[in-house]
Structures are given as structure tokens and as C-alpha cells.
Coordinates of C-alpha atoms and ligand atoms in Angstrom, one line a residue:
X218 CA 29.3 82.9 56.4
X219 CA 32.8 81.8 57.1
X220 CA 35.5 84.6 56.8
X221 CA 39.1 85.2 56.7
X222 CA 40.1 88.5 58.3
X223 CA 43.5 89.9 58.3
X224 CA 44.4 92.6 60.7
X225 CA 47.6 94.3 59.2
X226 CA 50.0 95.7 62.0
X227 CA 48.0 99.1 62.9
X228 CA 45.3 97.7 63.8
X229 CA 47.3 95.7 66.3
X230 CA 49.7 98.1 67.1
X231 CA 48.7 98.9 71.3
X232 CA 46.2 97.6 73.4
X233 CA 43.7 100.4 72.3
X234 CA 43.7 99.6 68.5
X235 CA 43.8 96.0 69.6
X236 CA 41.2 96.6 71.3
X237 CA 39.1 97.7 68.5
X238 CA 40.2 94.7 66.5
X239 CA 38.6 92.1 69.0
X240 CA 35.6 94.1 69.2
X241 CA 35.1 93.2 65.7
X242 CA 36.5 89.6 65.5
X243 CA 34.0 88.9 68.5
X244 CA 30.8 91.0 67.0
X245 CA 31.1 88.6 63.6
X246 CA 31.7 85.4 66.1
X247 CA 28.9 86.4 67.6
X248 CA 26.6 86.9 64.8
X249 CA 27.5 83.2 64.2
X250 CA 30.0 83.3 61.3
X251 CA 32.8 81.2 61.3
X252 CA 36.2 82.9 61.0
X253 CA 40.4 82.5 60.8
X254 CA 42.3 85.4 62.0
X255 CA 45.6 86.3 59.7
X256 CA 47.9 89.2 62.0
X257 CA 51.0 91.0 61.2
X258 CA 53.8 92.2 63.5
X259 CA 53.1 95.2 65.3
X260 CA 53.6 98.2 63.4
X261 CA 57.3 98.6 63.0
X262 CA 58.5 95.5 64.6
X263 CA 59.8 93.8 61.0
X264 CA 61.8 96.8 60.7
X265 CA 63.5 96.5 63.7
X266 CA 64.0 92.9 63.4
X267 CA 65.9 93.5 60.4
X268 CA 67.5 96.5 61.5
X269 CA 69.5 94.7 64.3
X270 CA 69.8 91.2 62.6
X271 CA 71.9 93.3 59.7
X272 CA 73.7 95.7 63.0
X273 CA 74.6 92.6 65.1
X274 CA 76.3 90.6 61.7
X275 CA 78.5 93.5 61.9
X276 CA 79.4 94.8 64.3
X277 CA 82.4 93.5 66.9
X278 CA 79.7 94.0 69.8
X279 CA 76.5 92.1 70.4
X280 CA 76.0 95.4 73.6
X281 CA 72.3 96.2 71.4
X282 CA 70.8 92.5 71.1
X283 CA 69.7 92.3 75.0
X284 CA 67.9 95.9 75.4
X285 CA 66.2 95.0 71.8
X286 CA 65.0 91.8 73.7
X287 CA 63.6 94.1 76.3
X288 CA 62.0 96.6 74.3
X289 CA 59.9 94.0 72.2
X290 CA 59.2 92.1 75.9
X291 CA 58.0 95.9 77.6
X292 CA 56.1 96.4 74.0
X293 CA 54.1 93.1 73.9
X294 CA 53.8 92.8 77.7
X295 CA 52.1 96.0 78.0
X296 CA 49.4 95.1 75.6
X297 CA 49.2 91.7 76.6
X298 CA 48.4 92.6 80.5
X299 CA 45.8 95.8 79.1
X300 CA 43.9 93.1 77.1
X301 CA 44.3 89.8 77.9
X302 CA 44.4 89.7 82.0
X303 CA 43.6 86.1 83.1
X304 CA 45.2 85.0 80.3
X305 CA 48.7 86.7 80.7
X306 CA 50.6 84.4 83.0
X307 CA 50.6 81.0 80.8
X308 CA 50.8 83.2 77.6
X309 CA 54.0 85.4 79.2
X310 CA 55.8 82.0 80.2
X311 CA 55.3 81.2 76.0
X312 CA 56.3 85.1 74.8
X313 CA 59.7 84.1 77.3
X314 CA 59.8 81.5 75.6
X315 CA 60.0 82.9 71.9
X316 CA 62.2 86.0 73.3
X317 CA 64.9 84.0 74.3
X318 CA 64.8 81.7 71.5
X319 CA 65.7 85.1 69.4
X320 CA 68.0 86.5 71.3
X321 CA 69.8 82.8 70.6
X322 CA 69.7 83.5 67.3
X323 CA 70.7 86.8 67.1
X324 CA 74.0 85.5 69.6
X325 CA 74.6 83.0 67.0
X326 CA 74.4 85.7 64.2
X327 CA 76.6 88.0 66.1
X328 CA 79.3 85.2 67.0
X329 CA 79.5 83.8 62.8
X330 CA 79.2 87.0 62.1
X331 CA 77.3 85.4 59.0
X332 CA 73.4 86.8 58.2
X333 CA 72.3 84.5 55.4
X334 CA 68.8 85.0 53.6
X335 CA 67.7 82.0 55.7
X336 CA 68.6 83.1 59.2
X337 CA 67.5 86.5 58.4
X338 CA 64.2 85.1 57.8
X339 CA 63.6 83.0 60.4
X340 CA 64.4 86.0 62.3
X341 CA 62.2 88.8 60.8
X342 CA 58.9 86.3 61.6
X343 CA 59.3 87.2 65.6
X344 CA 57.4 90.0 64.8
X345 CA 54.5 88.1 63.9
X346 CA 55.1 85.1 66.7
X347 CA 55.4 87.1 69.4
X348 CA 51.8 89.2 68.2
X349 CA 50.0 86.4 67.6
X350 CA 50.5 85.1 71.0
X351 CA 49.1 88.7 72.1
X352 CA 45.9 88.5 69.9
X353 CA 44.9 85.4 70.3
X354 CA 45.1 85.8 73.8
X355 CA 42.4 88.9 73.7
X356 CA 40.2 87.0 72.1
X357 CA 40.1 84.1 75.0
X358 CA 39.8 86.2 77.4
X359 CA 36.6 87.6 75.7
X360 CA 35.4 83.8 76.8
X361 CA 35.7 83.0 72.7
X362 CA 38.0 79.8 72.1
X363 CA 41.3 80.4 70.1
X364 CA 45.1 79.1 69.7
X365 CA 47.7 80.2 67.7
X366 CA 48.7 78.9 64.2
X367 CA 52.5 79.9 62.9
X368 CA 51.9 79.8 58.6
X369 CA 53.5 76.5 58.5
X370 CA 51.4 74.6 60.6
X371 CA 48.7 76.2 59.2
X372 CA 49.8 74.4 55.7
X373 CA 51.6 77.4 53.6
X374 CA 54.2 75.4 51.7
X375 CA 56.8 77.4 49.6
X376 CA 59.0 77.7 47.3
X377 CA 62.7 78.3 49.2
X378 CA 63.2 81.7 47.7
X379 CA 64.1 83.8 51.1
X380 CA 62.3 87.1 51.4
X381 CA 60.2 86.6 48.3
X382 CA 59.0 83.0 48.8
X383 CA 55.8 82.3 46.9
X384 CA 52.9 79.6 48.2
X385 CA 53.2 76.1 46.0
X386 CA 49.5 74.9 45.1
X387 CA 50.0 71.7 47.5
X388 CA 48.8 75.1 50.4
X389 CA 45.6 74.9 49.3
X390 CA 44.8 71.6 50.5
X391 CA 47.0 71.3 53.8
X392 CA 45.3 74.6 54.6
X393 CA 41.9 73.0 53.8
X394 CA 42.9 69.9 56.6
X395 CA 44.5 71.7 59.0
X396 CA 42.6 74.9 59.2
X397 CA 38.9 74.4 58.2
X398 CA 37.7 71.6 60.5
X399 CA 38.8 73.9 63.4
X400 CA 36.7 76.9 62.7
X401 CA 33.2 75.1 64.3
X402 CA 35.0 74.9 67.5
X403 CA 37.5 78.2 67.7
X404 CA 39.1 81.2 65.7
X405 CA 42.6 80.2 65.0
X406 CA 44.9 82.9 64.8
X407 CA 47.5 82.3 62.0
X408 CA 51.1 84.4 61.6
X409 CA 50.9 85.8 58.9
X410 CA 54.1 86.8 56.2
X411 CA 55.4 83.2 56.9
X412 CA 55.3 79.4 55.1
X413 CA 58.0 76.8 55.0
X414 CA 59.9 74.7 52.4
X415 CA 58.8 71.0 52.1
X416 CA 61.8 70.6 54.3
X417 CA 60.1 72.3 56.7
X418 CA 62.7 75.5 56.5
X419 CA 61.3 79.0 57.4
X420 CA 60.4 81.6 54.8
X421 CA 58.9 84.7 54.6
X422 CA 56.6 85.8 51.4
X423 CA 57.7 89.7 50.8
X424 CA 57.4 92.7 53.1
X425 CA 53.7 93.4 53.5
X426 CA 53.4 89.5 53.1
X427 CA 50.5 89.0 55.7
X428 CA 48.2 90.3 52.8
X429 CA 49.9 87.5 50.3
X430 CA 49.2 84.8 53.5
X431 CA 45.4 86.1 54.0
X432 CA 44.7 85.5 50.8
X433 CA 46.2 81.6 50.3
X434 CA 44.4 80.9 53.7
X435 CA 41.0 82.4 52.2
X436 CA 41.3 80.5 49.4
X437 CA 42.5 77.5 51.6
X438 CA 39.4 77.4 53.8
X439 CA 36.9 78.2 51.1
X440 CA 36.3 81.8 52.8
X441 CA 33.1 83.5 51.9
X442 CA 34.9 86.3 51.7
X443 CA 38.1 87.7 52.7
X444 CA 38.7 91.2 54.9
X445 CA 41.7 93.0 55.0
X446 CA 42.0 95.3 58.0
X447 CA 44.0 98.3 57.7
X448 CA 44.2 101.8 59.2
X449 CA 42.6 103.2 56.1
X450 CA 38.8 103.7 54.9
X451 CA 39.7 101.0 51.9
X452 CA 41.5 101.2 48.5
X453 CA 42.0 105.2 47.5
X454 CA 42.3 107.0 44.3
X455 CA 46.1 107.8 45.6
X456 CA 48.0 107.3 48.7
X457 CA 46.5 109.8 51.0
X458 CA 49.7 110.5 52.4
X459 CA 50.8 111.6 49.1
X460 CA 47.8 113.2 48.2
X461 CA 45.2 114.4 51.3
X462 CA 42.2 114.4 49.1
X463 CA 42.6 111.1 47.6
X464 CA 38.9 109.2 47.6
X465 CA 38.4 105.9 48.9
X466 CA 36.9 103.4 45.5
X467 CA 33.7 101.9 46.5
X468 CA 34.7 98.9 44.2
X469 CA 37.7 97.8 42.0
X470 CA 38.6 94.8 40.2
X471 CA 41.3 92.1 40.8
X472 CA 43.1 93.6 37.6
X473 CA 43.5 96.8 39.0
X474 CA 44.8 96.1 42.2
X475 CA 47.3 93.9 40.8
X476 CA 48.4 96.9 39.3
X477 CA 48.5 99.1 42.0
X478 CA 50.1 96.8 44.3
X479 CA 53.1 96.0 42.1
X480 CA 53.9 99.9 41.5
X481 CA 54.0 100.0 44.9
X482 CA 50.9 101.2 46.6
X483 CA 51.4 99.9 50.0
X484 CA 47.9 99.0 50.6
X485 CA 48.2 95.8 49.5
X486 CA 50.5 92.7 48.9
X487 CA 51.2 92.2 44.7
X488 CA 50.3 88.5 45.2
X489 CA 47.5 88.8 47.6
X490 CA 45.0 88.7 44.7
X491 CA 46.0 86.2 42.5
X492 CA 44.3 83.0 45.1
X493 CA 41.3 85.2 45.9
X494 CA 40.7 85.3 42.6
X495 CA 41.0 82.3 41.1
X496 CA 38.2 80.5 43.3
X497 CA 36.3 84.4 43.0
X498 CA 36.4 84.9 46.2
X499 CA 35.6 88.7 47.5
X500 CA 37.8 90.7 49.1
X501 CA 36.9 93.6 51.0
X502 CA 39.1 96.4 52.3
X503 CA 38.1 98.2 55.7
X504 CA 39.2 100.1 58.2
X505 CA 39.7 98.7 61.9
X506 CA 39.2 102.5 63.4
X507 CA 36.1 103.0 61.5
X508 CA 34.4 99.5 60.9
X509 CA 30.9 100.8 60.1
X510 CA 32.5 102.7 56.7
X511 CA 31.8 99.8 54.0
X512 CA 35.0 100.2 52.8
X513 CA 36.2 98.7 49.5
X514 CA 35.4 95.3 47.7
X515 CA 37.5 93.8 45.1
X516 CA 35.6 92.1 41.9
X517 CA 36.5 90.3 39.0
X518 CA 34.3 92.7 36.5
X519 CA 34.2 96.2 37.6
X520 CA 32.0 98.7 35.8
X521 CA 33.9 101.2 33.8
X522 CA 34.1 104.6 35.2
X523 CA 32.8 107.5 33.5
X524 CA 36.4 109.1 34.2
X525 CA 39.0 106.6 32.2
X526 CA 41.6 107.0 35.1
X527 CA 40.8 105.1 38.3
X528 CA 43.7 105.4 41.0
X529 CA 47.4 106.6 40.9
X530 CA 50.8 105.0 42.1
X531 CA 54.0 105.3 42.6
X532 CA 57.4 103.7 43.1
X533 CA 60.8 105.3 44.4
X534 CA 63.1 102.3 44.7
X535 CA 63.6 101.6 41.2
X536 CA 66.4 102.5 38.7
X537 CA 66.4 102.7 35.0
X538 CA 68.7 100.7 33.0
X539 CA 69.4 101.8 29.9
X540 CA 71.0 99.4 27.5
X541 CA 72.4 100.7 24.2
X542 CA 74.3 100.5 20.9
X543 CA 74.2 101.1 17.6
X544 CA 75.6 97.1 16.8
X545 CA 71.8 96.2 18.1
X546 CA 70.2 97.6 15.3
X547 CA 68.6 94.7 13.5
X548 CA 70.4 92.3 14.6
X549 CA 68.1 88.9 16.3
X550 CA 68.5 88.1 19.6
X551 CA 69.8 90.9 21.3
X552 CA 66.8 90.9 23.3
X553 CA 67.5 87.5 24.4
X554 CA 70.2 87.9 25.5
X555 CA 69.9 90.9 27.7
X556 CA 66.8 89.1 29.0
X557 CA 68.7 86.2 29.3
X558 CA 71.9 87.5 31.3
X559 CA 69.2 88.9 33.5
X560 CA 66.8 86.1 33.7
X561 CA 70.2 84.1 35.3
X562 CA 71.0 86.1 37.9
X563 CA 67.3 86.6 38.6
X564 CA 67.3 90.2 38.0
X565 CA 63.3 91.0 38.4
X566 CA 62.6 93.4 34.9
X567 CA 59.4 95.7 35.9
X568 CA 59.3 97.4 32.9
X569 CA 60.3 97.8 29.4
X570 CA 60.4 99.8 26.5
X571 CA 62.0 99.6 22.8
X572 CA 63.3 102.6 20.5
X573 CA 61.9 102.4 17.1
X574 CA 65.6 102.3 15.8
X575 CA 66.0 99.5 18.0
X576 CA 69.5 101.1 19.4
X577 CA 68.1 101.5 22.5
X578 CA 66.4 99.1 25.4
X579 CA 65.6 100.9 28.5
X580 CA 64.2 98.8 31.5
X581 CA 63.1 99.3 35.0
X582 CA 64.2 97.1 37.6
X583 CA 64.4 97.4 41.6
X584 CA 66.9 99.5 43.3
X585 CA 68.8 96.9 44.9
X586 CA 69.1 94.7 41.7
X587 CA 70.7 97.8 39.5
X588 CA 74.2 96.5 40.2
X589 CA 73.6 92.8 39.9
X590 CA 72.1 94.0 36.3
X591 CA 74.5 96.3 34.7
X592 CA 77.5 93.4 36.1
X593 CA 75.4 91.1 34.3
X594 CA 75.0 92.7 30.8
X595 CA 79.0 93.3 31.2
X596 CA 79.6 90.0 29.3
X597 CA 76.8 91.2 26.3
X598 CA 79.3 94.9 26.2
X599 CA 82.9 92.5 25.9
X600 CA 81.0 90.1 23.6
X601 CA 80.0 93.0 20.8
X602 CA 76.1 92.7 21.5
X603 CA 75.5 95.9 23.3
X604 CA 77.8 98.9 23.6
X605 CA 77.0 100.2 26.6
X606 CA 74.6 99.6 29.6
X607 CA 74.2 102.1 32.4
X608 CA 72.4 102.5 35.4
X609 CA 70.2 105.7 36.7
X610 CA 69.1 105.7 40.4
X611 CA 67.2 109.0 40.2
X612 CA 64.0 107.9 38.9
X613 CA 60.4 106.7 39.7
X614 CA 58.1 104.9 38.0
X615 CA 53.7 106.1 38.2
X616 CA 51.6 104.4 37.3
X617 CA 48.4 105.1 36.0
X618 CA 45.8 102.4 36.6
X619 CA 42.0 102.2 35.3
X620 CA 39.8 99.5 33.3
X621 CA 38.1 102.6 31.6
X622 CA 41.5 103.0 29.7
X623 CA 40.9 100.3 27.4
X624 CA 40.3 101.3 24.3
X625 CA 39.3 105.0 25.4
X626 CA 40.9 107.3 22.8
X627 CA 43.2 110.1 23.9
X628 CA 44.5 108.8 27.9
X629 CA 47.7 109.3 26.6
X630 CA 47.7 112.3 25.4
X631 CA 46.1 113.9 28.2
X632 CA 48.5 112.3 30.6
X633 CA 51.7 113.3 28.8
X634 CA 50.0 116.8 27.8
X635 CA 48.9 117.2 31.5
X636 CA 52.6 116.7 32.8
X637 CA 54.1 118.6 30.1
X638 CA 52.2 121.9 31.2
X639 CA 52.9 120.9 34.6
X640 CA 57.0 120.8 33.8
X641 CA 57.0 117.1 34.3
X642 CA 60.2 115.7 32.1
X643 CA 59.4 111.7 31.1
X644 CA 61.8 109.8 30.4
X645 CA 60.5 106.6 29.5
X646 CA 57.0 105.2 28.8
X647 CA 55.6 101.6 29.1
X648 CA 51.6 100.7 28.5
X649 CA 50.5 97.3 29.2
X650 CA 48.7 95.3 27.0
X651 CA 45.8 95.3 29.0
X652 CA 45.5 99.0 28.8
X653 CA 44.3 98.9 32.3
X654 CA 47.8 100.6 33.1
X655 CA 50.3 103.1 31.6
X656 CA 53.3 103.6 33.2
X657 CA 56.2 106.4 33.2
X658 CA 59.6 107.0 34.2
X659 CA 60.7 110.7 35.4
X660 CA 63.0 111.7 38.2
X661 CA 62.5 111.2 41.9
X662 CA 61.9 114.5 42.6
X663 CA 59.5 114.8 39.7
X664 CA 57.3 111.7 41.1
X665 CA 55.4 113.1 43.8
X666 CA 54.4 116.2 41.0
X667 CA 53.2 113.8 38.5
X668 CA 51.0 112.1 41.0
X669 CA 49.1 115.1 42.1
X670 CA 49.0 116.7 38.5
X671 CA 47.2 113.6 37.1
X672 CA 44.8 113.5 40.2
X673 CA 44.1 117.0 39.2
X674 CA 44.1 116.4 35.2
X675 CA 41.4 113.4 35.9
X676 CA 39.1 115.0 38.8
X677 CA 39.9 111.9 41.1
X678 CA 38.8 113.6 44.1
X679 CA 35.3 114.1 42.7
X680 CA 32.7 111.6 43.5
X681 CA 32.2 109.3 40.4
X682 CA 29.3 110.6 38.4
X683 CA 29.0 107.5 35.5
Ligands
ADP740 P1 48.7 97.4 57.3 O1 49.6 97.5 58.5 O2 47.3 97.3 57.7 O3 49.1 96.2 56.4 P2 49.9 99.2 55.5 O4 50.7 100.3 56.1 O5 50.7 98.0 54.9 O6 48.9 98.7 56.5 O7 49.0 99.7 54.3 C1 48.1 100.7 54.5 C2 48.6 102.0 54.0 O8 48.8 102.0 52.6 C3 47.7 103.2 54.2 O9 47.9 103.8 55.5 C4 48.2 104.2 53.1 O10 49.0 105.2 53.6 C5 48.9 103.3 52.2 N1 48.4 103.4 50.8 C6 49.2 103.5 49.7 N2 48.5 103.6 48.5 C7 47.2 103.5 48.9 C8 46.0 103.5 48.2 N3 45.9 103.6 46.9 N4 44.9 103.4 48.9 C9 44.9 103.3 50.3 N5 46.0 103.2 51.0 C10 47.2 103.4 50.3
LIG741 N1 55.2 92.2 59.2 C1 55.5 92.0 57.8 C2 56.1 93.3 57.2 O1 56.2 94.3 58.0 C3 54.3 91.5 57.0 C4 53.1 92.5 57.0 O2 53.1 93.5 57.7 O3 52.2 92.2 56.2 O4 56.4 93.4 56.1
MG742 MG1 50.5 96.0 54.8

């Protein structure tokens, strides 16, 4: 079988975990599969990275970039000398190398005092450069041939949107040249998170990216399958930080995930589906720390569970627009408008929903893009279209995610019924028309208490009995 398998950054976090994740990259070499390695940054790194790229811009002293430089050096040193001994020497001369190239960068930063989406991304991949070179490493010195890929050699062209780039379809076959004729002879070990513009300028695909660049390279290489590695038994009913008796899903479909992912449940990358499935490709979700556990594969039909509601999520960085007036009422084209003066300064809309009366359109959109939208829907309040737009930052949006829903009568009434026993106030509703989700808005506070009254309401913890 030929495999792509993505280790996400806890499973690569110190030489024990890393450790674990060799053991199983050389078990499946082993049993003669063929397979491309996808890694992340070491857990926390990416924060970091962006953490003192947005410090050094500034501030009037660059005093913090050189003991960052050491940290990461004493980090990745340490694991690379636990796991890699013969190997360290030539690959310490390369981590030198790529340590002082970014501590360049993040001079240059500090002296222009200018962070642009570019440099900032060229600067958050260190995470993953400097772990590849680690991993890769491991796995030669268990006598198994492998070198390291960054995501642009390894043929993931973008588009040139910084921070959110997304793969253009030309990947698919630049992956297929580059990549697949070197799996009979080695395990390449690709950086994941990253791709470049046809002009060869870095990008990065979105914070939990290395999910979104497992699954182009799967796709890419014709993978059998495709594994995502994570510190968790597979995909849960809820996050199990949020709710300790959350159940790991023996199977879900592509649908749902999608869902999941986009309200925010961490687990996985919102785009890491969308190549997997399109050349059906199965992707499984497992657990580096417990490997034997079969974890949880994702399908294009799943079978309806005898409980309607599948899995819970939710999201605290949003804010709810609320865009109003009394002059909106039956008048065309308000809608496009808004949408419109949104849609131009690229405002991302998560959600929507209408009033009846049609004097009201509320929308969700991300935290950080609140202001950019209410200063864009100024021009609809001077022009007479709307009277009033206005921004609320205290919210979250759940989501409630589950094939069954379709067409099963009464979801919605338990849900809202459920929260209003439990004191849950909801402010705004959206269902999609798939049905596999409904969605609602209440308070941040209120978020956490809707999640675990709904995992309640729909016995989510209980083994499925259909
Ligand atoms: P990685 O470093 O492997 O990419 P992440 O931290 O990005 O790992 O994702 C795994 C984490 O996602 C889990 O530890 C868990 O807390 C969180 N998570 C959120 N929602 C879910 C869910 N529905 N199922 C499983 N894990 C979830
Ligand atoms: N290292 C990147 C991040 O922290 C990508 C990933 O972990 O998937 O967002
Ligand atoms: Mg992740």
C-alpha cells in the first residue's frame, strides 16, 4: 500500500514522542509499504515564531531575537542528538544553517521596522524547516533512506493569499513528478503548512495547515490512504478538553468533518478534506501515543446514526454583525450590497441569517475582520441602504453536526428546548442546507454550557446502539 502520514506537532514534540513516531513510520516501511512523511513544527514553535516576528517590528530593541535563536537551537538540538546520533553532525551544520538565515530575517524585520503578510510568512515556516531536518534525520539513522522536502519543492503551488493561501490544481501533478518516483527508493519527509506562488514566493495555508498539505500530497501521490497523527484516539463527539467524556467516532463522513473543522474543532484543517475526497481517498485519524487504537476513518457515505446528532463544536473568535434598518424592508438588493461591500474587502461571512420582516441581517464573521466589516457597510449607512450596522464581540458560534439530521423531524426543537431549560439565551440561528449542520449564536460565556448541555440532551457519550 502506499501511504501519506502526517505527524501533527505532538507527536514530534521531544525525542520521546519522536520517538514513538519513527517506531511507526519504520514498522509500516518495514511491512513493505511505501510512504511520504508530512510534519508540523514542534508543538508551540508557530506561536512563537509569530510572537516575536510581531515583538521585533515593534519594538526599538532587537535584545529578544538572539536568545529566541537559542532556545529553538537548545530545543531542536536536544532531540536531534537523543534520536538521530550519527546523523547529528552534518544535519547540525544544516539546522545552523536555517537558524541564522532567521535570525537575518528577523534583523531585517527589526531594522524596517515593517512585518508584511509575506515576511511574516516566510518566517512562521522555521518551525516546520528546522523539524523536518530533526525527523528525517531519525528515520536514517534507523538505517531507512530519507531527505527532506520543503512544500514547494515538493510541488504545492498556491495562490499568493499570505496566511490563508489555498493549493492551485497544477499541485496535483508537480506533486505526482516530484514526490512519487521517490517513494521505491526513500521516505521523503515534506514541511508541511507551506507552498509557493508560481513566482516561487513563500506561503503558508492557515494555522493547522500541515493537515491542508497532507492532504494535497495524498492526493498528489495517489495515496492508498492518508493518516493523520495526532495526540488524540481519533475524531471525538466533542473536544475532550471541553468535554472529558467525549467518545472517539469509529467512522464519519467527509461532510461532517468539513463541518466540524470550519467551526473550529482543532482536530483538523477546514480544507484538509476537500483533495482526499475528490479522488476518495481514505483518511484515517490516530493517535501516535496509542497506535494499536484503530482510530477514526473518514468516508464519503457514512451510515446514519441511530442518535441524529453526531459531534459538537465550537468557535470563540467570531463576532456577530448585525446589519439593520427599517429602509431594507422590501427593497431589492440590499443583500447585494452588504455582501458586496464585504465581498471587496474580502471580509470572510461564516454565517447568516434573515428576519422575516426583512429589517434585519445578522452575520457571523471572524474576530479580527469585525472592524474591516462594520468600516465597510459605512458607505451602505451614508448611502440610505441600511441604517445601522453594529458589531458584537461577545459571542460564539456551536455547531451541531450529524448526517442523521437530514430530514429527522424535531432536531431543532430539542436543541433549542434543551438549551432553554438549561438557561442558554440564542441569539441567532443558521441551518445549512444540507441539514448535516445547525448552527447558533449565544454569548462566550454561554458557549462552553451549550456544548455540554447538547452532549447531554443527545447521549453522545453512550456507545452508538443503531
Ligand atoms: P496536531 O498537533 O496533531 O495537529 P492539534 O492540536 O492541531 O494536533 O489537534 C488535536 C487536538 O484537537 C486534540 O488534542 C483535541 O484537543 C482537539 N480537538 C478539538 N475538537 C476535537 C474533536 N472533535 N475530536 C478530537 N479532537 C479534537
Ligand atoms: N505549525 C503550523 C501551525 O501551528 C501548522 C500545523 O501545525 O499544522 O499552525
Ligand atoms: Mg493540527
Amino acid at each position: 500500500m502506499r501511504f501519506l502520514m502526517k505527524f501533527g506537532g505532538t507527536s514530534v514534540a521531544d525525542a520521546d514522542s519522536l520517538s514513538r513516531t519513527v517506531d511507526i513510520i519504520e514498522e509500516h516501511h518495514r511491512a513493505g509499504h511505501e510512504l511520504a512523511v508530512v510534519v508540523s513544527a514542534q508543538r508551540g514553535v508557530t506561536d512563537q515564531l509569530i510572537a516575536i516576528a510581531q515583538e521585533i517590528a515593534d519594538s526599538r530593541s532587537s535584545a529578544t531575537i538572539e536568545p529566541f535563536i537559542n532556545s529553538l537551537r537548545l530545543r531542536h538540538m536536544k532531540v536531534l542528538s537523543e534520536v538521530a546520533g550519527d546523523c547529528e553532525g552534518e544535519v547540525g551544520d544544516q539546522m545552523e544553517e536555517r537558524l541564522c538565515n532567521l535570525e537575518n530575517i528577523l534583523n531585517a524585520v527589526h531594522n524596517l521596522r515593517e512585518l508584511t503578510p509575506r515576511s511574516l510568512d516566510y518566517i512562521i515556516t522555521y518551525g516546520e524547516r528546522l523539524n523536518s531536518l530533526v525527523v528525517s534525520a531519525a528515520i536514517r539513522q534507523r538505517g531507512i533512506p530519507s531527505m527532506v522536502m520543503d512544500g514547494c519543492e515538493a510541488g504545492i503551488l498556491t495562490t499568493p493569499q499570505h496566511g490563508e493561501a489555498m493549493a492551485l490544481p497544477e499541485s496535483e501533478g508537480r506533486i505526482r513528478s516530484r514526490v512519487q518516483p521517490l517513494l521505491t527508493e526513500m521516505i521523503p519527509v515534506i514541511m508541511g503548512f507551506m507552498g509557493c506562488t508560481e513566482k516561487g514566493i513563500v506561503t503558508t495555508l492557515g494555522r493547522s495547515g500541515s493537515d491542508y498539505s497532507a492532504a494535497i500530497i495524498g492526493a498528489g501521490i495517489d495515496a492508498d490512504e492518508i493518516w493523520i497523527w495526532t495526540d488524540v484516539d481519533g475524531i471525538m463527539t466533542s473536544d475532550p478538553r471541553l468535554i472529558p467524556d467525549a467518545r472517539v467516532l469509529p467512522t464519519i463522513s467527509y461532510l461532517e468533518v468539513m463541518e466540524l473543522s470550519y467551526f473550529g474543532a482543532k482536530v483538523m484543517h477546514p480544507r484538509s478534506i476537500e483533495p482526499a475526497m475528490k479522488k476518495n481517498i481514505l483518511v484515517r485519524v490516530k493517535n501516535t501515543f496509542n497506535p494499536t487504537h484503530p482510530g477514526t476513518s473518514i468516508v464519503w457515505h457514512e451510515k446514519r446514526d441511530s442518535r441524529v446528532v453526531k459531534a459538537l463544536t465550537y468557535i470563540d473568535k467570531v463576532a456577530l454583525i448585525n446589519i439593520c434598518g427599517a429602509q431594507m424592508i422590501g427593497r431589492p438588493g440590499v443583500a447585494k450590497a452588504i455582501f458586496s461591500a464585504l465581498a471587496d474587502k474580502e471580509v470572510n461571512v461564516m454565517m447568516i441569517s434573515q428576519g422575516s420582516s426583512e429589517a434585519n441581517i445578522s452575520l457571523i464573521v471572524e474576530e479580527s475582520q469585525a472592524g474591516i466589516a462594520i468600516d465597510s457597510l459605512a458607505g451602505l449607512v451614508r448611502q440610505g441602504l441600511i441604517r445601522e450596522a453594529t458589531a458584537n464581540r461577545d459571542v460564539c458560534a456551536v455547531a451541531v453536526v450529524g448526517v442523521g439530521m437530514a430530514g429527522a423531524k424535531g432536531t431543532g426543537g430539542r436543541i433549542f428546548t434543551a438549551l432553554g431549560h438549561g438557561g442558554v439565551n440564542v441569539m441567532m440561528i443558521s441551518q445549512g442546507s444540507s441539514e448535516v449542520n445547525i448552527s447558533f449564536v449565544v454569548t462566550q460565556e454561554d458557549g462552553p454550557k451549550a456544548v455540554r448541555i447538547l452532549h447531554d440532551e443527545f447521549r453522545l457519550s453512550e456507545e452508538d446502539d443503531a
